Amino acid sequence: MASYHIAQVNIAEMRAPLESETMAGFVARLDEINSLAERTPGFVWRLKGDANNATALRIFDNHSIIINMSVWDSIDSLFQYTYYSDHAQVYRQRGEWFRRLQNHMLALWWVPAGHSPTPQEAKDKLTYLNTHGATPLAFNFKQRF
Protein backbone atom coordinates (compact mmCIF):
# COMPACT_ATOMS: atom_id res chain seq x y z
CA MET A 1 0.00 0.00 0.00
CA ALA A 2 1.29 3.45 -0.92
CA SER A 3 2.16 5.75 1.94
CA TYR A 4 0.82 8.80 0.09
CA HIS A 5 -2.28 9.50 -1.97
CA ILE A 6 -3.17 12.43 -4.20
CA ALA A 7 -5.82 14.87 -2.99
CA GLN A 8 -7.66 17.18 -5.34
CA VAL A 9 -9.94 20.14 -4.96
CA ASN A 10 -11.80 21.82 -7.75
CA ILE A 11 -14.13 24.74 -7.49
CA ALA A 12 -16.63 26.32 -9.84
CA GLU A 13 -18.71 29.48 -9.80
CA MET A 14 -22.31 28.69 -10.70
CA ARG A 15 -24.06 30.81 -13.32
CA ALA A 16 -27.32 30.55 -11.35
CA PRO A 17 -28.62 28.99 -8.12
CA LEU A 18 -28.32 25.22 -7.94
CA GLU A 19 -32.13 24.83 -8.02
CA SER A 20 -32.46 26.85 -11.25
CA GLU A 21 -33.21 25.60 -14.75
CA THR A 22 -29.72 26.78 -15.78
CA MET A 23 -28.11 24.27 -13.41
CA ALA A 24 -30.59 21.41 -14.00
CA GLY A 25 -28.34 19.51 -16.42
CA PHE A 26 -25.44 19.60 -13.97
CA VAL A 27 -27.58 18.56 -11.00
CA ALA A 28 -29.13 15.72 -13.01
CA ARG A 29 -25.68 14.16 -13.54
CA LEU A 30 -24.28 14.55 -9.99
CA ASP A 31 -25.26 11.16 -8.56
CA GLU A 32 -24.20 9.34 -11.73
CA ILE A 33 -20.77 10.98 -11.91
CA ASN A 34 -20.11 10.66 -8.17
CA SER A 35 -21.05 6.99 -8.33
CA LEU A 36 -18.74 6.55 -11.31
CA ALA A 37 -15.88 8.06 -9.32
CA GLU A 38 -16.47 5.70 -6.43
CA ARG A 39 -16.38 2.68 -8.80
CA THR A 40 -13.26 3.84 -10.63
CA PRO A 41 -9.99 2.01 -9.88
CA GLY A 42 -7.81 4.19 -7.68
CA PHE A 43 -10.65 6.08 -5.96
CA VAL A 44 -10.15 6.44 -2.19
CA TRP A 45 -12.50 9.13 -0.79
CA ARG A 46 -14.67 12.11 -1.71
CA LEU A 47 -16.19 15.00 0.21
CA LYS A 48 -19.90 14.54 0.85
CA GLY A 49 -22.59 16.60 2.48
CA ASP A 50 -26.13 15.64 3.45
CA ALA A 51 -27.19 15.12 -0.19
CA ASN A 52 -24.36 12.63 -0.89
CA ASN A 53 -22.44 15.40 -2.68
CA ALA A 54 -20.67 18.60 -1.64
CA THR A 55 -22.82 21.16 -3.48
CA ALA A 56 -24.33 22.59 -0.27
CA LEU A 57 -20.94 23.25 1.32
CA ARG A 58 -19.76 26.85 1.07
CA ILE A 59 -16.25 27.83 2.13
CA PHE A 60 -15.79 30.99 0.08
CA ASP A 61 -17.29 34.44 0.61
CA ASN A 62 -18.82 34.13 -2.84
CA HIS A 63 -21.63 31.64 -2.20
CA SER A 64 -21.93 30.89 -5.91
CA ILE A 65 -18.69 28.91 -5.66
CA ILE A 66 -19.10 25.19 -5.07
CA ILE A 67 -16.36 22.79 -4.07
CA ASN A 68 -15.51 19.22 -4.95
CA MET A 69 -12.78 17.21 -3.25
CA SER A 70 -11.50 13.68 -3.56
CA VAL A 71 -8.51 11.47 -2.81
CA TRP A 72 -7.01 8.94 -5.23
CA ASP A 73 -4.26 6.35 -5.02
CA SER A 74 -2.30 8.05 -7.83
CA ILE A 75 -2.29 11.05 -10.14
CA ASP A 76 -2.74 8.68 -13.07
CA SER A 77 -5.95 7.21 -11.60
CA LEU A 78 -7.38 10.68 -11.05
CA PHE A 79 -6.29 11.83 -14.52
CA GLN A 80 -7.92 8.81 -16.18
CA TYR A 81 -11.20 9.42 -14.34
CA THR A 82 -11.17 13.17 -15.06
CA TYR A 83 -10.41 13.09 -18.77
CA TYR A 84 -11.14 9.56 -20.04
CA SER A 85 -14.36 8.45 -18.31
CA ASP A 86 -17.94 9.69 -18.65
CA HIS A 87 -16.84 12.48 -16.31
CA ALA A 88 -15.16 14.07 -19.33
CA GLN A 89 -18.59 14.65 -20.94
CA VAL A 90 -19.70 16.69 -17.95
CA TYR A 91 -16.36 18.48 -17.83
CA ARG A 92 -16.71 19.55 -21.47
CA GLN A 93 -20.14 21.06 -20.70
CA ARG A 94 -18.93 23.09 -17.70
CA GLY A 95 -19.31 26.40 -19.57
CA GLU A 96 -23.08 25.91 -19.64
CA TRP A 97 -23.24 25.89 -15.85
CA PHE A 98 -20.17 27.69 -14.54
CA ARG A 99 -18.39 31.00 -15.07
CA ARG A 100 -14.74 31.06 -16.09
CA LEU A 101 -12.53 31.79 -13.07
CA GLN A 102 -9.49 34.05 -13.21
CA ASN A 103 -7.52 31.96 -10.72
CA HIS A 104 -6.77 28.26 -10.51
CA MET A 105 -9.89 26.15 -10.10
CA LEU A 106 -7.99 22.93 -9.39
CA ALA A 107 -5.23 22.07 -6.93
CA LEU A 108 -3.52 18.75 -6.28
CA TRP A 109 -1.37 17.82 -3.30
CA TRP A 110 0.00 14.71 -1.63
CA VAL A 111 -1.57 13.50 1.62
CA PRO A 112 -0.61 10.61 3.89
CA ALA A 113 -2.60 7.49 3.06
CA GLY A 114 -5.70 7.44 5.25
CA HIS A 115 -5.94 11.24 5.55
CA SER A 116 -9.20 12.89 4.45
CA PRO A 117 -8.45 16.55 3.74
CA THR A 118 -10.74 19.26 5.06
CA PRO A 119 -12.39 21.97 2.95
CA GLN A 120 -10.21 24.55 4.74
CA GLU A 121 -7.09 22.58 3.81
CA ALA A 122 -8.28 22.55 0.20
CA LYS A 123 -8.99 26.29 0.25
CA ASP A 124 -5.49 26.88 1.63
CA LYS A 125 -3.97 24.77 -1.19
CA LEU A 126 -5.83 26.78 -3.84
CA THR A 127 -4.71 30.02 -2.22
CA TYR A 128 -1.14 28.76 -2.10
CA LEU A 129 -1.21 27.70 -5.77
CA ASN A 130 -2.65 31.06 -6.83
CA THR A 131 -0.04 32.96 -4.80
CA HIS A 132 3.11 30.90 -5.41
CA GLY A 133 2.43 28.84 -8.51
CA ALA A 134 2.98 25.10 -8.72
CA THR A 135 5.37 23.65 -6.15
CA PRO A 136 5.48 20.29 -4.35
CA LEU A 137 2.99 21.76 -1.82
CA ALA A 138 0.23 22.43 -4.40
CA PHE A 139 0.25 21.80 -8.12
CA ASN A 140 -1.89 20.78 -11.10
CA PHE A 141 -1.95 18.18 -13.87
CA LYS A 142 0.30 20.29 -16.12
CA GLN A 143 2.96 20.83 -13.44
CA ARG A 144 3.13 17.65 -11.38
CA PHE A 145 5.36 16.95 -8.41
JSON list of C-alpha atoms in Angstrom, two decimals:
[
{"chain": "A", "resi": 1, "resn": "MET", "atom": "CA", "xyz": [0.00, 0.00, 0.00]},
{"chain": "A", "resi": 2, "resn": "ALA", "atom": "CA", "xyz": [1.29, 3.45, -0.92]},
{"chain": "A", "resi": 3, "resn": "SER", "atom": "CA", "xyz": [2.16, 5.75, 1.94]},
{"chain": "A", "resi": 4, "resn": "TYR", "atom": "CA", "xyz": [0.82, 8.80, 0.09]},
{"chain": "A", "resi": 5, "resn": "HIS", "atom": "CA", "xyz": [-2.28, 9.50, -1.97]},
{"chain": "A", "resi": 6, "resn": "ILE", "atom": "CA", "xyz": [-3.17, 12.43, -4.20]},
{"chain": "A", "resi": 7, "resn": "ALA", "atom": "CA", "xyz": [-5.82, 14.87, -2.99]},
{"chain": "A", "resi": 8, "resn": "GLN", "atom": "CA", "xyz": [-7.66, 17.18, -5.34]},
{"chain": "A", "resi": 9, "resn": "VAL", "atom": "CA", "xyz": [-9.94, 20.14, -4.96]},
{"chain": "A", "resi": 10, "resn": "ASN", "atom": "CA", "xyz": [-11.80, 21.82, -7.75]},
{"chain": "A", "resi": 11, "resn": "ILE", "atom": "CA", "xyz": [-14.13, 24.74, -7.49]},
{"chain": "A", "resi": 12, "resn": "ALA", "atom": "CA", "xyz": [-16.63, 26.32, -9.84]},
{"chain": "A", "resi": 13, "resn": "GLU", "atom": "CA", "xyz": [-18.71, 29.48, -9.80]},
{"chain": "A", "resi": 14, "resn": "MET", "atom": "CA", "xyz": [-22.31, 28.69, -10.70]},
{"chain": "A", "resi": 15, "resn": "ARG", "atom": "CA", "xyz": [-24.06, 30.81, -13.32]},
{"chain": "A", "resi": 16, "resn": "ALA", "atom": "CA", "xyz": [-27.32, 30.55, -11.35]},
{"chain": "A", "resi": 17, "resn": "PRO", "atom": "CA", "xyz": [-28.62, 28.99, -8.12]},
{"chain": "A", "resi": 18, "resn": "LEU", "atom": "CA", "xyz": [-28.32, 25.22, -7.94]},
{"chain": "A", "resi": 19, "resn": "GLU", "atom": "CA", "xyz": [-32.13, 24.83, -8.02]},
{"chain": "A", "resi": 20, "resn": "SER", "atom": "CA", "xyz": [-32.46, 26.85, -11.25]},
{"chain": "A", "resi": 21, "resn": "GLU", "atom": "CA", "xyz": [-33.21, 25.60, -14.75]},
{"chain": "A", "resi": 22, "resn": "THR", "atom": "CA", "xyz": [-29.72, 26.78, -15.78]},
{"chain": "A", "resi": 23, "resn": "MET", "atom": "CA", "xyz": [-28.11, 24.27, -13.41]},
{"chain": "A", "resi": 24, "resn": "ALA", "atom": "CA", "xyz": [-30.59, 21.41, -14.00]},
{"chain": "A", "resi": 25, "resn": "GLY", "atom": "CA", "xyz": [-28.34, 19.51, -16.42]},
{"chain": "A", "resi": 26, "resn": "PHE", "atom": "CA", "xyz": [-25.44, 19.60, -13.97]},
{"chain": "A", "resi": 27, "resn": "VAL", "atom": "CA", "xyz": [-27.58, 18.56, -11.00]},
{"chain": "A", "resi": 28, "resn": "ALA", "atom": "CA", "xyz": [-29.13, 15.72, -13.01]},
{"chain": "A", "resi": 29, "resn": "ARG", "atom": "CA", "xyz": [-25.68, 14.16, -13.54]},
{"chain": "A", "resi": 30, "resn": "LEU", "atom": "CA", "xyz": [-24.28, 14.55, -9.99]},
{"chain": "A", "resi": 31, "resn": "ASP", "atom": "CA", "xyz": [-25.26, 11.16, -8.56]},
{"chain": "A", "resi": 32, "resn": "GLU", "atom": "CA", "xyz": [-24.20, 9.34, -11.73]},
{"chain": "A", "resi": 33, "resn": "ILE", "atom": "CA", "xyz": [-20.77, 10.98, -11.91]},
{"chain": "A", "resi": 34, "resn": "ASN", "atom": "CA", "xyz": [-20.11, 10.66, -8.17]},
{"chain": "A", "resi": 35, "resn": "SER", "atom": "CA", "xyz": [-21.05, 6.99, -8.33]},
{"chain": "A", "resi": 36, "resn": "LEU", "atom": "CA", "xyz": [-18.74, 6.55, -11.31]},
{"chain": "A", "resi": 37, "resn": "ALA", "atom": "CA", "xyz": [-15.88, 8.06, -9.32]},
{"chain": "A", "resi": 38, "resn": "GLU", "atom": "CA", "xyz": [-16.47, 5.70, -6.43]},
{"chain": "A", "resi": 39, "resn": "ARG", "atom": "CA", "xyz": [-16.38, 2.68, -8.80]},
{"chain": "A", "resi": 40, "resn": "THR", "atom": "CA", "xyz": [-13.26, 3.84, -10.63]},
{"chain": "A", "resi": 41, "resn": "PRO", "atom": "CA", "xyz": [-9.99, 2.01, -9.88]},
{"chain": "A", "resi": 42, "resn": "GLY", "atom": "CA", "xyz": [-7.81, 4.19, -7.68]},
{"chain": "A", "resi": 43, "resn": "PHE", "atom": "CA", "xyz": [-10.65, 6.08, -5.96]},
{"chain": "A", "resi": 44, "resn": "VAL", "atom": "CA", "xyz": [-10.15, 6.44, -2.19]},
{"chain": "A", "resi": 45, "resn": "TRP", "atom": "CA", "xyz": [-12.50, 9.13, -0.79]},
{"chain": "A", "resi": 46, "resn": "ARG", "atom": "CA", "xyz": [-14.67, 12.11, -1.71]},
{"chain": "A", "resi": 47, "resn": "LEU", "atom": "CA", "xyz": [-16.19, 15.00, 0.21]},
{"chain": "A", "resi": 48, "resn": "LYS", "atom": "CA", "xyz": [-19.90, 14.54, 0.85]},
{"chain": "A", "resi": 49, "resn": "GLY", "atom": "CA", "xyz": [-22.59, 16.60, 2.48]},
{"chain": "A", "resi": 50, "resn": "ASP", "atom": "CA", "xyz": [-26.13, 15.64, 3.45]},
{"chain": "A", "resi": 51, "resn": "ALA", "atom": "CA", "xyz": [-27.19, 15.12, -0.19]},
{"chain": "A", "resi": 52, "resn": "ASN", "atom": "CA", "xyz": [-24.36, 12.63, -0.89]},
{"chain": "A", "resi": 53, "resn": "ASN", "atom": "CA", "xyz": [-22.44, 15.40, -2.68]},
{"chain": "A", "resi": 54, "resn": "ALA", "atom": "CA", "xyz": [-20.67, 18.60, -1.64]},
{"chain": "A", "resi": 55, "resn": "THR", "atom": "CA", "xyz": [-22.82, 21.16, -3.48]},
{"chain": "A", "resi": 56, "resn": "ALA", "atom": "CA", "xyz": [-24.33, 22.59, -0.27]},
{"chain": "A", "resi": 57, "resn": "LEU", "atom": "CA", "xyz": [-20.94, 23.25, 1.32]},
{"chain": "A", "resi": 58, "resn": "ARG", "atom": "CA", "xyz": [-19.76, 26.85, 1.07]},
{"chain": "A", "resi": 59, "resn": "ILE", "atom": "CA", "xyz": [-16.25, 27.83, 2.13]},
{"chain": "A", "resi": 60, "resn": "PHE", "atom": "CA", "xyz": [-15.79, 30.99, 0.08]},
{"chain": "A", "resi": 61, "resn": "ASP", "atom": "CA", "xyz": [-17.29, 34.44, 0.61]},
{"chain": "A", "resi": 62, "resn": "ASN", "atom": "CA", "xyz": [-18.82, 34.13, -2.84]},
{"chain": "A", "resi": 63, "resn": "HIS", "atom": "CA", "xyz": [-21.63, 31.64, -2.20]},
{"chain": "A", "resi": 64, "resn": "SER", "atom": "CA", "xyz": [-21.93, 30.89, -5.91]},
{"chain": "A", "resi": 65, "resn": "ILE", "atom": "CA", "xyz": [-18.69, 28.91, -5.66]},
{"chain": "A", "resi": 66, "resn": "ILE", "atom": "CA", "xyz": [-19.10, 25.19, -5.07]},
{"chain": "A", "resi": 67, "resn": "ILE", "atom": "CA", "xyz": [-16.36, 22.79, -4.07]},
{"chain": "A", "resi": 68, "resn": "ASN", "atom": "CA", "xyz": [-15.51, 19.22, -4.95]},
{"chain": "A", "resi": 69, "resn": "MET", "atom": "CA", "xyz": [-12.78, 17.21, -3.25]},
{"chain": "A", "resi": 70, "resn": "SER", "atom": "CA", "xyz": [-11.50, 13.68, -3.56]},
{"chain": "A", "resi": 71, "resn": "VAL", "atom": "CA", "xyz": [-8.51, 11.47, -2.81]},
{"chain": "A", "resi": 72, "resn": "TRP", "atom": "CA", "xyz": [-7.01, 8.94, -5.23]},
{"chain": "A", "resi": 73, "resn": "ASP", "atom": "CA", "xyz": [-4.26, 6.35, -5.02]},
{"chain": "A", "resi": 74, "resn": "SER", "atom": "CA", "xyz": [-2.30, 8.05, -7.83]},
{"chain": "A", "resi": 75, "resn": "ILE", "atom": "CA", "xyz": [-2.29, 11.05, -10.14]},
{"chain": "A", "resi": 76, "resn": "ASP", "atom": "CA", "xyz": [-2.74, 8.68, -13.07]},
{"chain": "A", "resi": 77, "resn": "SER", "atom": "CA", "xyz": [-5.95, 7.21, -11.60]},
{"chain": "A", "resi": 78, "resn": "LEU", "atom": "CA", "xyz": [-7.38, 10.68, -11.05]},
{"chain": "A", "resi": 79, "resn": "PHE", "atom": "CA", "xyz": [-6.29, 11.83, -14.52]},
{"chain": "A", "resi": 80, "resn": "GLN", "atom": "CA", "xyz": [-7.92, 8.81, -16.18]},
{"chain": "A", "resi": 81, "resn": "TYR", "atom": "CA", "xyz": [-11.20, 9.42, -14.34]},
{"chain": "A", "resi": 82, "resn": "THR", "atom": "CA", "xyz": [-11.17, 13.17, -15.06]},
{"chain": "A", "resi": 83, "resn": "TYR", "atom": "CA", "xyz": [-10.41, 13.09, -18.77]},
{"chain": "A", "resi": 84, "resn": "TYR", "atom": "CA", "xyz": [-11.14, 9.56, -20.04]},
{"chain": "A", "resi": 85, "resn": "SER", "atom": "CA", "xyz": [-14.36, 8.45, -18.31]},
{"chain": "A", "resi": 86, "resn": "ASP", "atom": "CA", "xyz": [-17.94, 9.69, -18.65]},
{"chain": "A", "resi": 87, "resn": "HIS", "atom": "CA", "xyz": [-16.84, 12.48, -16.31]},
{"chain": "A", "resi": 88, "resn": "ALA", "atom": "CA", "xyz": [-15.16, 14.07, -19.33]},
{"chain": "A", "resi": 89, "resn": "GLN", "atom": "CA", "xyz": [-18.59, 14.65, -20.94]},
{"chain": "A", "resi": 90, "resn": "VAL", "atom": "CA", "xyz": [-19.70, 16.69, -17.95]},
{"chain": "A", "resi": 91, "resn": "TYR", "atom": "CA", "xyz": [-16.36, 18.48, -17.83]},
{"chain": "A", "resi": 92, "resn": "ARG", "atom": "CA", "xyz": [-16.71, 19.55, -21.47]},
{"chain": "A", "resi": 93, "resn": "GLN", "atom": "CA", "xyz": [-20.14, 21.06, -20.70]},
{"chain": "A", "resi": 94, "resn": "ARG", "atom": "CA", "xyz": [-18.93, 23.09, -17.70]},
{"chain": "A", "resi": 95, "resn": "GLY", "atom": "CA", "xyz": [-19.31, 26.40, -19.57]},
{"chain": "A", "resi": 96, "resn": "GLU", "atom": "CA", "xyz": [-23.08, 25.91, -19.64]},
{"chain": "A", "resi": 97, "resn": "TRP", "atom": "CA", "xyz": [-23.24, 25.89, -15.85]},
{"chain": "A", "resi": 98, "resn": "PHE", "atom": "CA", "xyz": [-20.17, 27.69, -14.54]},
{"chain": "A", "resi": 99, "resn": "ARG", "atom": "CA", "xyz": [-18.39, 31.00, -15.07]},
{"chain": "A", "resi": 100, "resn": "ARG", "atom": "CA", "xyz": [-14.74, 31.06, -16.09]},
{"chain": "A", "resi": 101, "resn": "LEU", "atom": "CA", "xyz": [-12.53, 31.79, -13.07]},
{"chain": "A", "resi": 102, "resn": "GLN", "atom": "CA", "xyz": [-9.49, 34.05, -13.21]},
{"chain": "A", "resi": 103, "resn": "ASN", "atom": "CA", "xyz": [-7.52, 31.96, -10.72]},
{"chain": "A", "resi": 104, "resn": "HIS", "atom": "CA", "xyz": [-6.77, 28.26, -10.51]},
{"chain": "A", "resi": 105, "resn": "MET", "atom": "CA", "xyz": [-9.89, 26.15, -10.10]},
{"chain": "A", "resi": 106, "resn": "LEU", "atom": "CA", "xyz": [-7.99, 22.93, -9.39]},
{"chain": "A", "resi": 107, "resn": "ALA", "atom": "CA", "xyz": [-5.23, 22.07, -6.93]},
{"chain": "A", "resi": 108, "resn": "LEU", "atom": "CA", "xyz": [-3.52, 18.75, -6.28]},
{"chain": "A", "resi": 109, "resn": "TRP", "atom": "CA", "xyz": [-1.37, 17.82, -3.30]},
{"chain": "A", "resi": 110, "resn": "TRP", "atom": "CA", "xyz": [0.00, 14.71, -1.63]},
{"chain": "A", "resi": 111, "resn": "VAL", "atom": "CA", "xyz": [-1.57, 13.50, 1.62]},
{"chain": "A", "resi": 112, "resn": "PRO", "atom": "CA", "xyz": [-0.61, 10.61, 3.89]},
{"chain": "A", "resi": 113, "resn": "ALA", "atom": "CA", "xyz": [-2.60, 7.49, 3.06]},
{"chain": "A", "resi": 114, "resn": "GLY", "atom": "CA", "xyz": [-5.70, 7.44, 5.25]},
{"chain": "A", "resi": 115, "resn": "HIS", "atom": "CA", "xyz": [-5.94, 11.24, 5.55]},
{"chain": "A", "resi": 116, "resn": "SER", "atom": "CA", "xyz": [-9.20, 12.89, 4.45]},
{"chain": "A", "resi": 117, "resn": "PRO", "atom": "CA", "xyz": [-8.45, 16.55, 3.74]},
{"chain": "A", "resi": 118, "resn": "THR", "atom": "CA", "xyz": [-10.74, 19.26, 5.06]},
{"chain": "A", "resi": 119, "resn": "PRO", "atom": "CA", "xyz": [-12.39, 21.97, 2.95]},
{"chain": "A", "resi": 120, "resn": "GLN", "atom": "CA", "xyz": [-10.21, 24.55, 4.74]},
{"chain": "A", "resi": 121, "resn": "GLU", "atom": "CA", "xyz": [-7.09, 22.58, 3.81]},
{"chain": "A", "resi": 122, "resn": "ALA", "atom": "CA", "xyz": [-8.28, 22.55, 0.20]},
{"chain": "A", "resi": 123, "resn": "LYS", "atom": "CA", "xyz": [-8.99, 26.29, 0.25]},
{"chain": "A", "resi": 124, "resn": "ASP", "atom": "CA", "xyz": [-5.49, 26.88, 1.63]},
{"chain": "A", "resi": 125, "resn": "LYS", "atom": "CA", "xyz": [-3.97, 24.77, -1.19]},
{"chain": "A", "resi": 126, "resn": "LEU", "atom": "CA", "xyz": [-5.83, 26.78, -3.84]},
{"chain": "A", "resi": 127, "resn": "THR", "atom": "CA", "xyz": [-4.71, 30.02, -2.22]},
{"chain": "A", "resi": 128, "resn": "TYR", "atom": "CA", "xyz": [-1.14, 28.76, -2.10]},
{"chain": "A", "resi": 129, "resn": "LEU", "atom": "CA", "xyz": [-1.21, 27.70, -5.77]},
{"chain": "A", "resi": 130, "resn": "ASN", "atom": "CA", "xyz": [-2.65, 31.06, -6.83]},
{"chain": "A", "resi": 131, "resn": "THR", "atom": "CA", "xyz": [-0.04, 32.96, -4.80]},
{"chain": "A", "resi": 132, "resn": "HIS", "atom": "CA", "xyz": [3.11, 30.90, -5.41]},
{"chain": "A", "resi": 133, "resn": "GLY", "atom": "CA", "xyz": [2.43, 28.84, -8.51]},
{"chain": "A", "resi": 134, "resn": "ALA", "atom": "CA", "xyz": [2.98, 25.10, -8.72]},
{"chain": "A", "resi": 135, "resn": "THR", "atom": "CA", "xyz": [5.37, 23.65, -6.15]},
{"chain": "A", "resi": 136, "resn": "PRO", "atom": "CA", "xyz": [5.48, 20.29, -4.35]},
{"chain": "A", "resi": 137, "resn": "LEU", "atom": "CA", "xyz": [2.99, 21.76, -1.82]},
{"chain": "A", "resi": 138, "resn": "ALA", "atom": "CA", "xyz": [0.23, 22.43, -4.40]},
{"chain": "A", "resi": 139, "resn": "PHE", "atom": "CA", "xyz": [0.25, 21.80, -8.12]},
{"chain": "A", "resi": 140, "resn": "ASN", "atom": "CA", "xyz": [-1.89, 20.78, -11.10]},
{"chain": "A", "resi": 141, "resn": "PHE", "atom": "CA", "xyz": [-1.95, 18.18, -13.87]},
{"chain": "A", "resi": 142, "resn": "LYS", "atom": "CA", "xyz": [0.30, 20.29, -16.12]},
{"chain": "A", "resi": 143, "resn": "GLN", "atom": "CA", "xyz": [2.96, 20.83, -13.44]},
{"chain": "A", "resi": 144, "resn": "ARG", "atom": "CA", "xyz": [3.13, 17.65, -11.38]},
{"chain": "A", "resi": 145, "resn": "PHE", "atom": "CA", "xyz": [5.36, 16.95, -8.41]}
]
